Coordinates of C-alpha atoms in Angstrom, one line a residue:
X1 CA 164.2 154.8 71.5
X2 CA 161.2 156.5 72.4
X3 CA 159.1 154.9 69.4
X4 CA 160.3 151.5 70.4
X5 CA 159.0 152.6 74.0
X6 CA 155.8 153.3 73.0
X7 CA 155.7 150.4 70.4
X8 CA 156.1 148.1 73.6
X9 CA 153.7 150.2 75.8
X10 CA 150.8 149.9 72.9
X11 CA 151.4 146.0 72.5
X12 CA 151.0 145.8 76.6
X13 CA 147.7 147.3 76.2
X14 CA 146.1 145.1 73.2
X15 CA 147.3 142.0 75.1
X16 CA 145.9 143.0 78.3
X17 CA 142.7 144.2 76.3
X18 CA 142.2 140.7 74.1
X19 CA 143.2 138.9 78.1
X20 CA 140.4 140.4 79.3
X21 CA 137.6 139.7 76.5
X22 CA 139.1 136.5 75.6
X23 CA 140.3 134.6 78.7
X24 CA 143.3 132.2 78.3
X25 CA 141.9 129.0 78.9
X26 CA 139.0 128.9 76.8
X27 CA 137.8 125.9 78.1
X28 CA 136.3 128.0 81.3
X29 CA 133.9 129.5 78.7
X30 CA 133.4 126.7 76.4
X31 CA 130.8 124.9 79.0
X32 CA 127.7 126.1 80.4
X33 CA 125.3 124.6 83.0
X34 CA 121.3 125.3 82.5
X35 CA 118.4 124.2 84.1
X36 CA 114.7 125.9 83.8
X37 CA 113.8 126.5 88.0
X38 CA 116.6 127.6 90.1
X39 CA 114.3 128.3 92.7
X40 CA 111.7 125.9 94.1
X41 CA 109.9 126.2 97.0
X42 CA 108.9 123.0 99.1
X43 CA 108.0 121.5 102.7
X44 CA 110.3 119.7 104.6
X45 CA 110.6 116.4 104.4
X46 CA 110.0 116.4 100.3
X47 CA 112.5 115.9 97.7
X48 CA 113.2 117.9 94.4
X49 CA 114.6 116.9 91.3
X50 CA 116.3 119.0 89.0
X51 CA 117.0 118.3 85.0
X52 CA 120.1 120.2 84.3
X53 CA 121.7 120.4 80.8
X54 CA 125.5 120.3 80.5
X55 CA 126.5 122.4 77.1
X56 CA 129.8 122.1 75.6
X57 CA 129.8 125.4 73.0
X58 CA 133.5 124.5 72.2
X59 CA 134.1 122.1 69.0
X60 CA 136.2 119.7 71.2
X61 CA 135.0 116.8 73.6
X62 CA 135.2 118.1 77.7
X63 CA 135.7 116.1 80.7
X64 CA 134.1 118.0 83.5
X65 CA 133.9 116.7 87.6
X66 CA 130.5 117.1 88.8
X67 CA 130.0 119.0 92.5
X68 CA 128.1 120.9 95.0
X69 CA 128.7 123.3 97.3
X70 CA 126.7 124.6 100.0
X71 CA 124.3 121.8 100.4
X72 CA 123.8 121.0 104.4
X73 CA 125.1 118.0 105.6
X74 CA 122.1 116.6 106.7
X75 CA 120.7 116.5 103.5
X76 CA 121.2 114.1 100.7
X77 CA 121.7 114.4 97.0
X78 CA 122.4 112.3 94.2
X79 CA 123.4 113.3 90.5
X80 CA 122.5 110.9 88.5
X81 CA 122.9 110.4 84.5
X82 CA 121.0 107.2 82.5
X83 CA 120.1 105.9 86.4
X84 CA 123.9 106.5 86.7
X85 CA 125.2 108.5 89.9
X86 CA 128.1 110.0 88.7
X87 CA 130.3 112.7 90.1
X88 CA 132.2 113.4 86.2
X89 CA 130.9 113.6 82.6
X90 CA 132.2 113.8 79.0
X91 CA 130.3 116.1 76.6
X92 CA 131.5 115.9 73.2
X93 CA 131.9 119.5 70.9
X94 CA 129.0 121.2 70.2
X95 CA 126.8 118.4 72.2
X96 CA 124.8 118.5 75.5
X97 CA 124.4 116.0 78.0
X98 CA 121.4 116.1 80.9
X99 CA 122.0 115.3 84.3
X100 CA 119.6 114.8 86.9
X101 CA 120.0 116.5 90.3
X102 CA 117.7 115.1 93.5
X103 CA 117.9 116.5 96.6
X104 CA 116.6 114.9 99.5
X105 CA 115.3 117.4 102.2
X106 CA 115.1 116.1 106.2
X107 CA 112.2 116.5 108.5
X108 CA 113.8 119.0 111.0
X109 CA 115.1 121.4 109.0
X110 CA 114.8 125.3 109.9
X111 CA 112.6 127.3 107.2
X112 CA 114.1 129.7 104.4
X113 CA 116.1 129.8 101.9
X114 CA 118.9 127.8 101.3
X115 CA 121.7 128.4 98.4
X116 CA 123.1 125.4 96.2
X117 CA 125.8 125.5 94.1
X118 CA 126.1 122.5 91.0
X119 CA 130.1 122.7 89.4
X120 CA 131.4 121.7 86.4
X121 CA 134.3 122.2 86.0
X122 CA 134.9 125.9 86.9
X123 CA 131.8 127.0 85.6
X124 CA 128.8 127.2 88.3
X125 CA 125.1 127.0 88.4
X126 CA 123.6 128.7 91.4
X127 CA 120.3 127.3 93.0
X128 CA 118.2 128.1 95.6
X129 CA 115.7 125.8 97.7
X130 CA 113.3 127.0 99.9
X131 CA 111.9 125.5 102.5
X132 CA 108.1 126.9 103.0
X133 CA 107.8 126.1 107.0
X134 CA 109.4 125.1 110.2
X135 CA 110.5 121.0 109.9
X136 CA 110.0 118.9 112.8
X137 CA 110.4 115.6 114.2
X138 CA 106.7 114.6 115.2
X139 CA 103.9 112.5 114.4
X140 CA 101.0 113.8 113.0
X141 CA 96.9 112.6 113.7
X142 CA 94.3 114.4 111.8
X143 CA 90.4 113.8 111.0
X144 CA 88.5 114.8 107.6
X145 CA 85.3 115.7 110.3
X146 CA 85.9 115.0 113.8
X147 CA 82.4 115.8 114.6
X148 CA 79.1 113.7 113.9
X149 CA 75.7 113.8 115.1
X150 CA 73.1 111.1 115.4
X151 CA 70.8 108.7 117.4
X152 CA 72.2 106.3 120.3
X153 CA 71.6 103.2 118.3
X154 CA 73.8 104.3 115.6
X155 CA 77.7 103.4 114.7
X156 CA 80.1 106.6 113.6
X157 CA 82.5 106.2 111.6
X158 CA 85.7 108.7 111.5
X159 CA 88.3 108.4 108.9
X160 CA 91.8 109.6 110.2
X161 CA 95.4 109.9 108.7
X162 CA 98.5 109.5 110.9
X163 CA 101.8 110.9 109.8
X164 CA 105.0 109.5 110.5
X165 CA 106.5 113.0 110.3
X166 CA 110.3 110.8 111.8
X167 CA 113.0 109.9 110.1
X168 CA 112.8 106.3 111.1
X169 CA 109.7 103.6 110.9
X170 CA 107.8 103.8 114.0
X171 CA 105.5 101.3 115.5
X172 CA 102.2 103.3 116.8
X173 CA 99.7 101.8 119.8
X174 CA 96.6 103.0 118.9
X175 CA 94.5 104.2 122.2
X176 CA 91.1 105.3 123.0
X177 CA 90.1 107.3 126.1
X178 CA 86.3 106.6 125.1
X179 CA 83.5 107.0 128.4
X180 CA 82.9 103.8 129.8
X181 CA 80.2 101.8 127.8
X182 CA 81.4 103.2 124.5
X183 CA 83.1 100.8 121.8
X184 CA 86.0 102.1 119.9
X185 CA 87.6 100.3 116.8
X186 CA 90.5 101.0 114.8
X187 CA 90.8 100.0 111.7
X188 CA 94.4 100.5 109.5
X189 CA 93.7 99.5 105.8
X190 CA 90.2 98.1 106.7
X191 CA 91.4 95.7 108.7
X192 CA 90.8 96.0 112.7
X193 CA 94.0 96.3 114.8
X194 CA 96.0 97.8 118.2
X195 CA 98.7 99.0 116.4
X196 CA 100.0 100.4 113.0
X197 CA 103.6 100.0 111.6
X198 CA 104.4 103.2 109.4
X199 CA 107.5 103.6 107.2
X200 CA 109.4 107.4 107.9
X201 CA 107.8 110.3 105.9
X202 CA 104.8 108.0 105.1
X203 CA 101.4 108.1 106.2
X204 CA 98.2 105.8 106.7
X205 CA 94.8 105.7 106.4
X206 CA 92.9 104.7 110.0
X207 CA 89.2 103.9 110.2
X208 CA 87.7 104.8 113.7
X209 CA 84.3 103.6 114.2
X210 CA 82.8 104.9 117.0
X211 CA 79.5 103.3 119.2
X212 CA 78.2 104.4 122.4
X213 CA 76.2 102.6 124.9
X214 CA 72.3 102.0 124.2
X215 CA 70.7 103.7 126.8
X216 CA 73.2 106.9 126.6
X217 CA 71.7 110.1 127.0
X218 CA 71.2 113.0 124.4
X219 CA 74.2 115.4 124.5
X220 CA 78.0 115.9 123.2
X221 CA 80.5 113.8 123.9
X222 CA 84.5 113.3 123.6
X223 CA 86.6 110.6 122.4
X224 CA 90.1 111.1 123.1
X225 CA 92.0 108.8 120.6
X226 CA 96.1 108.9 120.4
X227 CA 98.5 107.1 118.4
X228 CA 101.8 106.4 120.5
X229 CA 105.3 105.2 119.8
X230 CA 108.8 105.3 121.3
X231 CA 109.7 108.5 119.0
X232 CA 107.0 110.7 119.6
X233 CA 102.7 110.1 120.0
X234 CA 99.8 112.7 118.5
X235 CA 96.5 113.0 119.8
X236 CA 93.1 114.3 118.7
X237 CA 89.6 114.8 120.2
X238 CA 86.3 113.2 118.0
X239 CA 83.5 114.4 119.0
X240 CA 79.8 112.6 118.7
X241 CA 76.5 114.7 119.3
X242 CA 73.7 111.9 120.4
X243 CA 70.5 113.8 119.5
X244 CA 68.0 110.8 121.6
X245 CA 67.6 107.4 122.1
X246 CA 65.0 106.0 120.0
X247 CA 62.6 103.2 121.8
X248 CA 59.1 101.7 120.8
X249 CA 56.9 99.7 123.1
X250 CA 53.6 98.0 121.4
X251 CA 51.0 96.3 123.9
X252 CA 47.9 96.5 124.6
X253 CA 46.4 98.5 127.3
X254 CA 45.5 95.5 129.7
X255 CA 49.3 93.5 128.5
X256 CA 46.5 90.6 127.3
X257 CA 47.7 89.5 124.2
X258 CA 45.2 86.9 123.2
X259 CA 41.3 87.2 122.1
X260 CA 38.9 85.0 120.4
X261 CA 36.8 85.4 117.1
X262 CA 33.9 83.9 115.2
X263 CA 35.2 82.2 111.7
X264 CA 33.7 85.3 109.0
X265 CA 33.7 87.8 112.2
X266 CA 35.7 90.9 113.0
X267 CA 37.0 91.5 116.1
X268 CA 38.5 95.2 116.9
X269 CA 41.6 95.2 119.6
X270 CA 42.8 98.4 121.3
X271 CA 46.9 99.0 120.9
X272 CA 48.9 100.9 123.0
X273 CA 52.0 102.9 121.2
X274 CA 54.7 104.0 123.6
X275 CA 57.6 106.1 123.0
X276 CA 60.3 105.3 125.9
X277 CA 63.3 107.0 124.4
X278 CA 64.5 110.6 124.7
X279 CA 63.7 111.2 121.2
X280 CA 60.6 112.1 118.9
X281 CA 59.5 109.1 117.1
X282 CA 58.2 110.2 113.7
X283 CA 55.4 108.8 111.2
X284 CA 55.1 105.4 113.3
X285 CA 53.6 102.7 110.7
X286 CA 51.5 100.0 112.0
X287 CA 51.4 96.9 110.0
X288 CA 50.6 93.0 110.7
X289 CA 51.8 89.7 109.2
X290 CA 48.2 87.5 108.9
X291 CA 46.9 84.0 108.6
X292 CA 45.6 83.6 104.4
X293 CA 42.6 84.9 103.9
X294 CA 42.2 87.2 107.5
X295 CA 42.3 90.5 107.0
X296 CA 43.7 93.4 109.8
X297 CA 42.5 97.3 109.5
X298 CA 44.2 99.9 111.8
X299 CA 42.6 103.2 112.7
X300 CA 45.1 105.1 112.1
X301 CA 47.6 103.4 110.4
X302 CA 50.2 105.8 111.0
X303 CA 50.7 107.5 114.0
X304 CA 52.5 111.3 112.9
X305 CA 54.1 112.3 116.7
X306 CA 55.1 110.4 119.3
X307 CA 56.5 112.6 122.4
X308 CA 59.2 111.4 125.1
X309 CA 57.7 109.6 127.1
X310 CA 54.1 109.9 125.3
X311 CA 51.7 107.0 123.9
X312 CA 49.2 106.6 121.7
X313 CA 46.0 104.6 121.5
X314 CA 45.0 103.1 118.1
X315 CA 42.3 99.9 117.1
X316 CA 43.0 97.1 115.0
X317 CA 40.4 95.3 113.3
X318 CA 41.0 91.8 113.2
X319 CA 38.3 90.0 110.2
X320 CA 38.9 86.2 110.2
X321 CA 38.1 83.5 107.1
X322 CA 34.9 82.4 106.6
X323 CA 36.7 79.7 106.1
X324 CA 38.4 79.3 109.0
X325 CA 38.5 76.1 111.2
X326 CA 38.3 75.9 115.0
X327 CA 41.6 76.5 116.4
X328 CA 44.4 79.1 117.9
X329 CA 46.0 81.3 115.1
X330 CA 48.8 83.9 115.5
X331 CA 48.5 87.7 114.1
X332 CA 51.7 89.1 114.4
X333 CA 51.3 93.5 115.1
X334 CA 54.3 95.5 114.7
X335 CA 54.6 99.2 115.1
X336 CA 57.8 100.6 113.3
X337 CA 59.5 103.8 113.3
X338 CA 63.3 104.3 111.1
X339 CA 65.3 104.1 114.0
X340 CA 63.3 101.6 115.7
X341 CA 60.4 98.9 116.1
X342 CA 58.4 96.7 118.4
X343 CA 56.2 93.4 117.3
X344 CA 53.4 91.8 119.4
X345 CA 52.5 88.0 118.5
X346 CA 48.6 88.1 119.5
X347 CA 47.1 84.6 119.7
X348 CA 43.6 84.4 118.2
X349 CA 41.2 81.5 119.1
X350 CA 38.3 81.1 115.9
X351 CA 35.0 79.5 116.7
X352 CA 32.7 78.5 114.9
X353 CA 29.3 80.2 114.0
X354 CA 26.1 79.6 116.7
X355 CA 24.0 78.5 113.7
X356 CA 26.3 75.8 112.8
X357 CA 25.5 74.6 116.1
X358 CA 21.9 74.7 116.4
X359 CA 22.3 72.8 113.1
X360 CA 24.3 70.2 114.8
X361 CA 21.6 69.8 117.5
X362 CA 18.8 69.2 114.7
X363 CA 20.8 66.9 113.0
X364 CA 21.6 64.9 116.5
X365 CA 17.4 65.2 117.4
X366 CA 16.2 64.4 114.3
X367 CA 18.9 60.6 113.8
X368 CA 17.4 60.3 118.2
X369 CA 13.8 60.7 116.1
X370 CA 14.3 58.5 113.6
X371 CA 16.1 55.9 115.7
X372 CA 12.7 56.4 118.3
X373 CA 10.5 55.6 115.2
X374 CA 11.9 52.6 114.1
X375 CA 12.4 50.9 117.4
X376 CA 8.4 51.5 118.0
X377 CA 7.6 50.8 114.8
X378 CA 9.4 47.4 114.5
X379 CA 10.2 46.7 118.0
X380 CA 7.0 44.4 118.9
X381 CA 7.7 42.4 115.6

């Protein structure tokens, strides 16, 4: 009796011993679920997609339902197999089958981590998502550089991207605080425009050019610039630095703008250069646009400095065509700087030379002589 007793006690143990190593349903073992990154780190508002193998180790075909646990209700997944979403597969013996897992994370969501759980069958797969800051539900303007120096005469361009950091398509005003005088364009896609539509989580591209009054005054100034919807508005501040405002005057130093010249002469001309901007003019070229065959010399012919509110004295030579006729001509100065330049149109009247005169006279007394002659001559005939 006591054999049979320990007999039965001995078989107890091997059972419980092979129940433990070697579970009863074997199909609990028979399939595992692998995928390379269990843990991926992203921003909110991003999605992640995960290629997960389904392995059947067993020599039979498995049925498994496809699940997940622990996945916020906010966010949105889909498992998906040949463009498929599914929520059960079939894996035949000693096969695998890949399923693709997307999650869709919101825009307010809190940061850290957030553990996922993918089921087949009673086997698990544990992921974990994290979420690498603080989600919100805002709108979003920034500026590559929102700061840019030059003269008064000249256009600044900003280029901007707005967010649509929402989870709905928002219709944005686009507004300008600019100091009165200054111009402010917007321009979404190149194209000039009020407002800008923008799908959620998506973001454009906005062209700000930027161009202040002509006569504004050196020194730093502020555009405020917002874009504004029902949901939510962002703002930022541009900034452009005017260095000067850049302004030539040519004339002459009596405001006479006419002189006269002997054809095959030179006649020299005094110029007045005048800077009446707030800004250093620099290497000021003086240059002229001449009847054929005249000729225009100017001492100097570049000017290095001109100050605020400075001018300069310099001579043109003005050398007409021997050739030239009696008549009004036109000599067109212009003094010219990068950012700047100022023409004069200086009417020239050619004469002929004295001797041509004198000749004239000779000719005239000598046909009188001739004609004097004659009628003595033949006039008692």
């Amino acid at each position: 009796m006591r054999t049979k007793d320990f007999v039965f006690r001995l078989l107890l143990s091997v059972l419980g011993i092979m129940a433990f190593f070697y579970p009863a349903n074997a199909a609990k073992t028979s399939i595992e679920l692998f995928t390379t990154n269990t843990k991926i780190s992203i921003a909110p508002g991003e999605s992640v997609t995960y290629s997960i193998d389904v392995i059947n180790h067993d020599s039979t075909t498995h049925v498994c339902d496809l699940n997940l646990t622990g996945i916020p209700s906010t966010w949105i997944y889909h498992l998906k197999s040949e463009n498929y979403n599914i929520r059960q597969i079939a894996v035949q013996g000693k096969q695998k089958e890949t399923v693709k897992l997307q999650i869709d994370v919101p825009l307010r969501v809190n940061k850290g981590n957030y553990p996922i759980t993918v089921k087949a069958g009673d086997t698990k797969l544990s992921l974990v998502i994290n979420i690498s800051k603080q989600g919100s539900y805002k709108t979003e303007l920034t500026c590559d550089q929102a700061n840019m120096q030059g003269h008064a005469d000249a256009s600044f361009s900003f280029r901007t991207t707005l967010k649509n950091q929402t989870g709905d398509q928002q219709l944005y005003s686009l507004i300008s605080g600019a100091p009165r005088g200054w111009q402010v364009i917007f321009k979404p896609n190149y194209n000039q425009a009020t407002s800008v539509e923008i799908e959620a989580n998506a973001t454009k591209d906005i062209t700000i050019e930027v161009k202040p009054p002509h006569f504004v005054g050196a020194g730093t100034y502020t555009i405020p610039v917002k874009a504004v919807s029902g949901a939510s508005e962002a703002a930022i501040d541009l900034e452009v630095v005017i260095t000067g405002t850049y302004s030539i005057k040519l004339d002459t130093p009596t405001g006479l703008l006419s002189t006269s010249i002997t054809a095959g002469n030179e006649q020299e001309l005094d110029l007045v250069v005048a800077n009446n901007g707030s800004a250093k003019l620099s290497n000021v070229t003086l240059s002229a646009s001449k009847p054929s065959g005249w000729d225009v010399v100017f001492e100097p012919s570049e000017i290095k400095e001109i100050a605020p509110g400075e001018q300069v004295t310099a001579r043109a030579t003005i050398r007409a065509d021997k050739k030239a006729i009696a008549g009004d001509y036109v000599v067109n100065i212009n003094a010219k700087v990068a950012e700047a330049s100022s023409d004069v149109a200086l009417r020239v009247a050619v004469k002929t030379p004295a001797v041509w005169g004198w000749i004239g006279i000779l000719i005239i007394l000598s046909v009188v002589g001739c004609i004097v002659f004659l009628f003595r001559k033949y006039g008692r005939r």
